[in-house]
Coordinates of C-alpha atoms in Angstrom, one line a residue:
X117 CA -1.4 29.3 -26.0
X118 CA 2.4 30.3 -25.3
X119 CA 4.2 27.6 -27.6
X120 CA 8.0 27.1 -28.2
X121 CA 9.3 29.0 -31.1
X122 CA 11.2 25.9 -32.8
X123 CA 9.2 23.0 -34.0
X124 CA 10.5 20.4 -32.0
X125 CA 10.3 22.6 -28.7
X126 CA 6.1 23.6 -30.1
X127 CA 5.6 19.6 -30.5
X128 CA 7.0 19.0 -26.7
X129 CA 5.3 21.9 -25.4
X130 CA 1.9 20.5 -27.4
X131 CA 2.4 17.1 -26.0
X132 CA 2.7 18.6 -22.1
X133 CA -0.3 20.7 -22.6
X134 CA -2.2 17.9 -24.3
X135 CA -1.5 15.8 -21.3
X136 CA -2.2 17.9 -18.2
X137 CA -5.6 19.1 -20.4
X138 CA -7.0 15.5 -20.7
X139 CA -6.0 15.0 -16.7
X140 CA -7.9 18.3 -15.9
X141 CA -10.6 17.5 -17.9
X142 CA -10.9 14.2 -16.4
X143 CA -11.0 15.1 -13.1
X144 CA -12.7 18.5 -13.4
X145 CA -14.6 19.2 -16.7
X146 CA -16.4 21.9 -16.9
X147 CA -20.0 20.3 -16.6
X148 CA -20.8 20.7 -13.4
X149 CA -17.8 22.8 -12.0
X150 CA -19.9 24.9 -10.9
X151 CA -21.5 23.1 -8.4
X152 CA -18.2 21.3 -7.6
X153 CA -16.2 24.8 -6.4
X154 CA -19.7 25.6 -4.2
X155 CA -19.6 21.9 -3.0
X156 CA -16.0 21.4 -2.6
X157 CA -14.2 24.7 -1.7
X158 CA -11.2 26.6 -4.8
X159 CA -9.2 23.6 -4.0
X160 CA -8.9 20.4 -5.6
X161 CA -6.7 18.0 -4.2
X162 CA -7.1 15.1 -6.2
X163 CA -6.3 17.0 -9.7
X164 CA -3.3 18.7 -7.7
X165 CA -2.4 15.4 -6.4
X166 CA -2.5 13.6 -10.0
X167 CA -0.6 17.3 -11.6
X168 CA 2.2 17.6 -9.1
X169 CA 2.7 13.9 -7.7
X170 CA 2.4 12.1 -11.6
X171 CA 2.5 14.7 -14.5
X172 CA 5.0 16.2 -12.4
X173 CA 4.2 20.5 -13.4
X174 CA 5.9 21.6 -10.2
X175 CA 9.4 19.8 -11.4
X176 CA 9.4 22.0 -14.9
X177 CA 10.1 25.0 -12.7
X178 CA 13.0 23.8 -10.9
X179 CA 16.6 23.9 -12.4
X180 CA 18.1 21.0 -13.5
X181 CA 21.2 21.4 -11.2
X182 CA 19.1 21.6 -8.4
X183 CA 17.1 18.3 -9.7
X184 CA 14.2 19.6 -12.0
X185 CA 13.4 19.6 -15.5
X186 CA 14.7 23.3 -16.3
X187 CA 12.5 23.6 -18.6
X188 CA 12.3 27.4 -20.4
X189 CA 9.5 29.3 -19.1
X190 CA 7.7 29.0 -22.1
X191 CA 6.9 25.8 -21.2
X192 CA 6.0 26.9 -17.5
X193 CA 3.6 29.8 -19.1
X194 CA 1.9 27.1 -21.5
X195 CA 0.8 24.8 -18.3
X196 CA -0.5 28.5 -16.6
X197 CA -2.1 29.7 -19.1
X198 CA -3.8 26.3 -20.0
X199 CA -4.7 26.3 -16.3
X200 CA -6.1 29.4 -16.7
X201 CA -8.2 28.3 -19.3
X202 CA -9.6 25.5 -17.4
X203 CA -10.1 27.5 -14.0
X204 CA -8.0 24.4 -12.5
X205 CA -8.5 24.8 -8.8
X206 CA -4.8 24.1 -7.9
X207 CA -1.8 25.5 -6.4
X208 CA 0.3 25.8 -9.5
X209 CA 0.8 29.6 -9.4
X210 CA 2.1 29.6 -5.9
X211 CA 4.8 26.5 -6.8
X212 CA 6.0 29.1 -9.9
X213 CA 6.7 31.8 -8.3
X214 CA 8.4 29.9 -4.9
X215 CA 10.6 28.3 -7.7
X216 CA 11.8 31.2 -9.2
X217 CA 12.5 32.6 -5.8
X218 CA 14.1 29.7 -4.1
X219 CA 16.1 29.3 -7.2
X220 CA 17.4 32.9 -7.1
X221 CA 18.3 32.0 -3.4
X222 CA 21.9 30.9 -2.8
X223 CA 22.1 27.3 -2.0
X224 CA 21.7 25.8 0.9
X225 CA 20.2 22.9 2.6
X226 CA 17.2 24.6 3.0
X227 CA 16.4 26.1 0.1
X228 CA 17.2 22.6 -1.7
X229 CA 14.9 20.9 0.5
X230 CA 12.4 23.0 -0.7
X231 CA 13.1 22.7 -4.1
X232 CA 13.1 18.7 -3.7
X233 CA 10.3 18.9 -2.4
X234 CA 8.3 21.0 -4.7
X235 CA 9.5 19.2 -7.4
X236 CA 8.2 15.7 -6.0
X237 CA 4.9 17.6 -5.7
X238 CA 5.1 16.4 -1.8
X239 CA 5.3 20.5 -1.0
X240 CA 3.0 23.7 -1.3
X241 CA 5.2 26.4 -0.6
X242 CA 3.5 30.0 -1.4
X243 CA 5.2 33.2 -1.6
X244 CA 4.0 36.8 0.1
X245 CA 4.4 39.1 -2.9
X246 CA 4.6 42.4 -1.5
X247 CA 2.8 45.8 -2.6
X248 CA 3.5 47.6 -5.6
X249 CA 5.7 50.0 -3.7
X250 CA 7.6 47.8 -2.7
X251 CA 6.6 47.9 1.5
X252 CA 6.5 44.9 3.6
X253 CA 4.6 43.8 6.4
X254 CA 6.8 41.9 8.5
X255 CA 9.8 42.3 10.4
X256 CA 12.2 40.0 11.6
X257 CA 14.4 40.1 14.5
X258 CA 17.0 38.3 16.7
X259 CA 16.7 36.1 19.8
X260 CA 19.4 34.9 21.2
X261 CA 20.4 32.5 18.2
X262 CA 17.2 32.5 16.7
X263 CA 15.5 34.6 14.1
X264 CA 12.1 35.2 14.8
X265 CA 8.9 36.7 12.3
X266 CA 6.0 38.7 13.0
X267 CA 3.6 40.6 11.2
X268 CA 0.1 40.2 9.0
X269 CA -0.4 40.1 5.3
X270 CA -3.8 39.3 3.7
X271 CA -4.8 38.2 -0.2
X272 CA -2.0 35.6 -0.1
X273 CA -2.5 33.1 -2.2
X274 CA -2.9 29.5 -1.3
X275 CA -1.7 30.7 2.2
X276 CA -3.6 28.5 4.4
X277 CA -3.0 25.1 2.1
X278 CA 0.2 25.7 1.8
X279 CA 3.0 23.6 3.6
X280 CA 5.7 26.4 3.7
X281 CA 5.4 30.4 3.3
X282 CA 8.1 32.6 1.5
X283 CA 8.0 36.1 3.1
X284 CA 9.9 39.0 2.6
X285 CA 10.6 40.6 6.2
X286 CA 12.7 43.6 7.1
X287 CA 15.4 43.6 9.4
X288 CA 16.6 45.9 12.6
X289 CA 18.5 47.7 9.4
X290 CA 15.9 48.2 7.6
X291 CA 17.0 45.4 4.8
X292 CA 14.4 43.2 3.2
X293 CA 15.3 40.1 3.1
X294 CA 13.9 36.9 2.4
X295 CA 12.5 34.2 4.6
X296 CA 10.9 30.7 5.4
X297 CA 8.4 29.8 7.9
X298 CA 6.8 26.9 8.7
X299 CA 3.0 27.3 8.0
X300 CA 1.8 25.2 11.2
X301 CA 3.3 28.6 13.2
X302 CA 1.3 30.9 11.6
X303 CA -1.9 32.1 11.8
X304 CA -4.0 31.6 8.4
X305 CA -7.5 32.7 7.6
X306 CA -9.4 31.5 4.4
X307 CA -10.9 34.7 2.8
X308 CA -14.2 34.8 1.3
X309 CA -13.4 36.7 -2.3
X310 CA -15.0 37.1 -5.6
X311 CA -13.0 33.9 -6.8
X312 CA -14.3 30.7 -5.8
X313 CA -11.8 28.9 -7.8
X314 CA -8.6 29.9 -5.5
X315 CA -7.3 30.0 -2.1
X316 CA -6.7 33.2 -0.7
X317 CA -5.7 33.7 3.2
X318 CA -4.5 36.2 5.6
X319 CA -1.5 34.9 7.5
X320 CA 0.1 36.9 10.3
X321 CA 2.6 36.0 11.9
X322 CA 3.6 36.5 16.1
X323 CA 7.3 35.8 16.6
X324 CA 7.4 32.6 14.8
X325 CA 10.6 31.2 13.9
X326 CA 12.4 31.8 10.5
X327 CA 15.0 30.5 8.0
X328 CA 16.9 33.3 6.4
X329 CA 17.2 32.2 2.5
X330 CA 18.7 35.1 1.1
X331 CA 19.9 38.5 3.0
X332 CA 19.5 40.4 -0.2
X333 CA 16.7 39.1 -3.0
X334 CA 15.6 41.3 -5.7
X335 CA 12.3 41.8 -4.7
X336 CA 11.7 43.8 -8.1
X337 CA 12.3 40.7 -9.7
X338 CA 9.8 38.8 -7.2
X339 CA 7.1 41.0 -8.4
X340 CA 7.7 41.5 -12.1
X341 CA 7.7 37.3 -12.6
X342 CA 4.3 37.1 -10.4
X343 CA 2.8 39.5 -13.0
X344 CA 3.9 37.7 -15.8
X345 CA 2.6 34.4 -13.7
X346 CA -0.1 35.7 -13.7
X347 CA -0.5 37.1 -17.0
X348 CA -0.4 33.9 -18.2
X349 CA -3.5 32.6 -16.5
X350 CA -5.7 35.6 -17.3
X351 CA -4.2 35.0 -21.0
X352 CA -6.1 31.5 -20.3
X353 CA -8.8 33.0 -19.5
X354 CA -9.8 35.8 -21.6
X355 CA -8.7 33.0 -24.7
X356 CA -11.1 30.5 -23.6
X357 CA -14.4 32.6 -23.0
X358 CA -13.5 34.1 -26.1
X359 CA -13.6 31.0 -27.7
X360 CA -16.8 29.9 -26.0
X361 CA -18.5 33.2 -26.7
X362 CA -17.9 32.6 -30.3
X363 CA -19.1 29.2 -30.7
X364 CA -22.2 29.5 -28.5
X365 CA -22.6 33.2 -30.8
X366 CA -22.5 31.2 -34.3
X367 CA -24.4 28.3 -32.9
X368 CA -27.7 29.8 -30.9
X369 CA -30.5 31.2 -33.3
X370 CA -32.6 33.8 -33.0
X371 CA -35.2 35.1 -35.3
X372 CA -34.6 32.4 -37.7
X373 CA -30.5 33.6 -37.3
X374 CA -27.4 32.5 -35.5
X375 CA -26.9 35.5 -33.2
X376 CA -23.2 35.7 -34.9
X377 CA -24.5 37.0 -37.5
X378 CA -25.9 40.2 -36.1
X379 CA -23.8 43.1 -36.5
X380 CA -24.0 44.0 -32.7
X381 CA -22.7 40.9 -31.4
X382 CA -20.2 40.2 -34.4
X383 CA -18.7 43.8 -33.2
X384 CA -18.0 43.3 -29.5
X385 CA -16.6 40.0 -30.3
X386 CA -14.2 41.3 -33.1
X387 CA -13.0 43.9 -30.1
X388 CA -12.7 41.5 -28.0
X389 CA -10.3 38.9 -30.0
X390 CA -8.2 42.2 -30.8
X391 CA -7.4 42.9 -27.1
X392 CA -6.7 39.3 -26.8
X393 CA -4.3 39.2 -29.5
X394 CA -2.6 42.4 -28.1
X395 CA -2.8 40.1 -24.6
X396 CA -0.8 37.7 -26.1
X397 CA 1.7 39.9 -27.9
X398 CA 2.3 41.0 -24.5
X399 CA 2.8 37.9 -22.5
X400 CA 5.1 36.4 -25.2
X401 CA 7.3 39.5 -24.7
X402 CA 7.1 38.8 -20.6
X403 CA 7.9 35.3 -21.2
X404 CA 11.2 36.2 -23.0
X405 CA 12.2 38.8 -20.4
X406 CA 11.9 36.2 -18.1
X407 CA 14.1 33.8 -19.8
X408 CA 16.5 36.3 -21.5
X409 CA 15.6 40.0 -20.6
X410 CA 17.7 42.1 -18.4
X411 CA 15.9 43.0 -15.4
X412 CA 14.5 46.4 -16.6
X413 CA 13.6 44.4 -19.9
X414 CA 11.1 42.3 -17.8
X415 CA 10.0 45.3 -15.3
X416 CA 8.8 46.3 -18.7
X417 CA 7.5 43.2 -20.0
X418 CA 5.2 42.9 -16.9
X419 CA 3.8 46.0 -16.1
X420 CA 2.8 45.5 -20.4
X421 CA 1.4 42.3 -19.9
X422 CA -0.7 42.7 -16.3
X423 CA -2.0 45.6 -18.7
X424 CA -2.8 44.1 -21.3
X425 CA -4.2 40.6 -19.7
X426 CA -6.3 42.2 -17.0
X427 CA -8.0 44.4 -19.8
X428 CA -8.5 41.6 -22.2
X429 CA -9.9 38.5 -19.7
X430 CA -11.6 41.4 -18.0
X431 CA -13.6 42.4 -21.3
X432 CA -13.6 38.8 -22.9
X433 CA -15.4 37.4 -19.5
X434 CA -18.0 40.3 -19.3
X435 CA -19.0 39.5 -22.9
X436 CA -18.9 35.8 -22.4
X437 CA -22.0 36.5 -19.8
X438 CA -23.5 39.2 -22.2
X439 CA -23.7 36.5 -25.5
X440 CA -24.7 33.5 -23.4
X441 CA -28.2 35.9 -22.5
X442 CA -30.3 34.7 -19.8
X443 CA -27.8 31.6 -19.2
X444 CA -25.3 33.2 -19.1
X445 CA -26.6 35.0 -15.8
X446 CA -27.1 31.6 -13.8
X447 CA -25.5 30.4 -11.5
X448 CA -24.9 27.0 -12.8
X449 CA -23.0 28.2 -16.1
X450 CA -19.1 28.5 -15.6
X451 CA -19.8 32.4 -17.2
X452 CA -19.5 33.5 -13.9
X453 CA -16.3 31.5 -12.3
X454 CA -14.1 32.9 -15.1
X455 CA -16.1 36.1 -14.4
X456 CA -15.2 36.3 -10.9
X457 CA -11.5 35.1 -11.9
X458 CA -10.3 38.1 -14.2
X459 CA -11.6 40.3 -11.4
X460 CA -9.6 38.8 -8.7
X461 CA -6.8 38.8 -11.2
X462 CA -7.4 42.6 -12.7
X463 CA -6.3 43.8 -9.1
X464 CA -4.5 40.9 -6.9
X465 CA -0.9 42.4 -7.3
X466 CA -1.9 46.1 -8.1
X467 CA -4.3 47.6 -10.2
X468 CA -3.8 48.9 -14.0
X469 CA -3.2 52.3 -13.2
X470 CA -0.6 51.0 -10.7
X471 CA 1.0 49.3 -13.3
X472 CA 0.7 52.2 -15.7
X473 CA 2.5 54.4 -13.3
X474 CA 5.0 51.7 -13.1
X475 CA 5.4 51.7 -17.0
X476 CA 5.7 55.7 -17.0
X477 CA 8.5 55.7 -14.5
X478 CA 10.5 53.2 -16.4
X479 CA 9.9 55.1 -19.6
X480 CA 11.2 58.2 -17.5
X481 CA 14.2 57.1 -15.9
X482 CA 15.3 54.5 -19.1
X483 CA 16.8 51.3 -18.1
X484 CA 18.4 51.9 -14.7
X485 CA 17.2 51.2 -11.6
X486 CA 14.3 52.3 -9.9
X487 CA 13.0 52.6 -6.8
X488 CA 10.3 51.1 -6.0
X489 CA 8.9 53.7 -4.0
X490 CA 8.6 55.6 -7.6
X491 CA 4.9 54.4 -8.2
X492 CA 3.6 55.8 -5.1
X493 CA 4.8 59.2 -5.8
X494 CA 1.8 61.2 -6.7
X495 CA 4.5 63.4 -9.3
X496 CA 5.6 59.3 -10.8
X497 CA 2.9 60.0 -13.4
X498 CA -0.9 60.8 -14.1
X499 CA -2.9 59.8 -11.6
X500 CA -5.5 57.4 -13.6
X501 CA -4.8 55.2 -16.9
X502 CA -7.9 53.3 -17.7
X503 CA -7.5 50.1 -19.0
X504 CA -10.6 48.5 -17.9
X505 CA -14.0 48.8 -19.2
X506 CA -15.5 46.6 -16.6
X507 CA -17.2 49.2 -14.7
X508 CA -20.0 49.2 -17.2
X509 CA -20.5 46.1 -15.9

């Protein structure tokens, strides 16, 4: 868990995560989730209802002068990653990382009506974060007065729930800028994925209108804070099945033993809680970058962290299903939704070696600004990094 560094800011920061885990808990506990994402679909509205609408997660996001909480994103990271932990089918990843960019946005009527509205939890606004190089696939243009949108973008999460879609489009110039459209004019597909426990679409757009929210956003910095976002929840995840591989380990018995006591299984655990203390070295180093880093700081910080996170939830998950034995392989044990989640996480906004590449160009070039067109270069580094062992699985 990401905590507060002072005491008082750990005890606030315990009391938040305390709260939203008994309302998850409540609403979705683990027995029987399994049957409840086949039955029910990776979204639940009544636990988003009770999250954003009572316990109010979407308001700690927004910045107090634009009528939030402002609360640090330590805080923010504790509610992901405590999500992540409970594989809460809910849209709170998408509200993040529309904050961050709505409040990077000058303001405007618009992009404070979007903030209200996110903060009231009356609002699902979801972002399009591009490709690792940095491409989009939409272009806007003019009409007349009007600012129309059109292109296709798949993997979008929570794109066909959500109320409002942030997209960066290019322009006749060739400028990326950033945009709002009104989801009832686009086109949006559920996908069927590996994860069952969130929403991801294909949206595509055909000359649908547009607001222009900022003419120039760092789209850099859109990226590097979805990474960390993300971070966070597979920091969740790799913690919990770690911690549930461990108790089930020292309380099953075989051959008169608990199976924690065998030197085979004691091993792959012990490598497993090293990669997730190295997992959350590294997102406690994003989540100050984000708060205080200079941009190349958390360019850094994020490349580390999707590293280090998809590696470690990606390892802890696979040995979660190898401890548990024969139940482990069923469908009705949750060994398999957080399974199916570190995947989907391990490549949703580029792959480890993508990231890797990333890292090596930064090193490169020191703290100045780089193109992201760098990763896609096949001279930008060595063309494979593993960081996943998940193949042997």
């Amino acid at each position: 868990m990401i905590l507060g560094t002072t005491a008082t800011a750990r005890a606030d920061t315990e009391l938040l995560t305390a709260t939203i885990e008994a309302a998850v808990r409540r609403l979705d506990p683990a027995d029987g989730r399994p049957e409840r994402v086949d039955r029910d679909g990776p979204f639940d509205r009544d636990l988003w209802g009770l999250l954003a609408g009572e316990v109010g997660v979407c308001a700690l996001a927004v910045p107090e002068d634009r009528g939030g909480l402002g609360a640090s994103f330590q805080d923010v990271a504790a509610v992901l990653t405590l999500l992540g932990a409970e594989l809460s089918r809910v849209p709170c990843l998408s509200a993040v990382l529309a904050t961050g960019a709505l409040a990077d946005c000058p303001a405007t009527p618009a992009t404070d009506e979007y903030l209200a509205g996110i903060t009231a939890g009356t609002l699902i606004v979801t972002t399009v974060v591009p490709v690792p190089s940095g491409d989009t696939q939409f272009q806007v243009e003019r009409v007349g007065g009007d600012l129309v949108l059109s292109g296709t973008e798949s993997f979008v999460v929570d794109g066909d729930i959500a109320d409002v879609v942030l997209v960066p489009a290019a322009g006749a110039d060739c400028s990326v800028g950033l945009y709002a459209v009104s989801a009832d004019t686009l086109t949006r597909t559920r996908m069927t994925v590996t994860d069952g426990t969130r929403v991801m679409s294909t949206i595509t757009a055909d000359r649908v209108p547009a607001v222009l929210l900022d003419p120039h956003p760092s789209i850099r910095r859109l990226q590097d804070r979805a990474l960390v976002a993300l971070a966070c929840d597979g920091l969740g995840v790799a913690t919990r099945t770690l911690d549930d591989a461990v108790a089930y380990a020292n309380g099953r018995v075989q051959f008169g033993r608990v199976i924690g006591g065998f030197q085979a299984v004691k091993h792959r655990l012990a490598e497993v809680a090293v990669a997730v203390e190295l997992a959350k070295s590294a997102v406690a180093h994003a989540v100050w970058a984000v708060d205080e880093g200079t941009d190349h700081d958390l360019s850094e910080a994020a490349a580390i962290a999707a590293i280090a996170c998809g590696e470690a939830a990606c390892r802890a998950t696979a040995e979660n299903v190898q401890v548990h034995g024969g139940i482990g392989f069923t469908w009705e044990h949750t060994a398999h939704l957080f399974y199916r989640r570190a995947l989907s996480n391990d490549v949703l906004w580029g792959s480890g070696d993508q990231h890797a590449q990333r890292l090596y160009q930064l090193a490169v070039d020191g703290p100045t600004r780089v193109s992201p067109d760098a990763v896609s270069s096949p001279t930008a580094a060595p063309t494979s990094l593993p960081h996943s062992n998940t193949a042997a699985w």
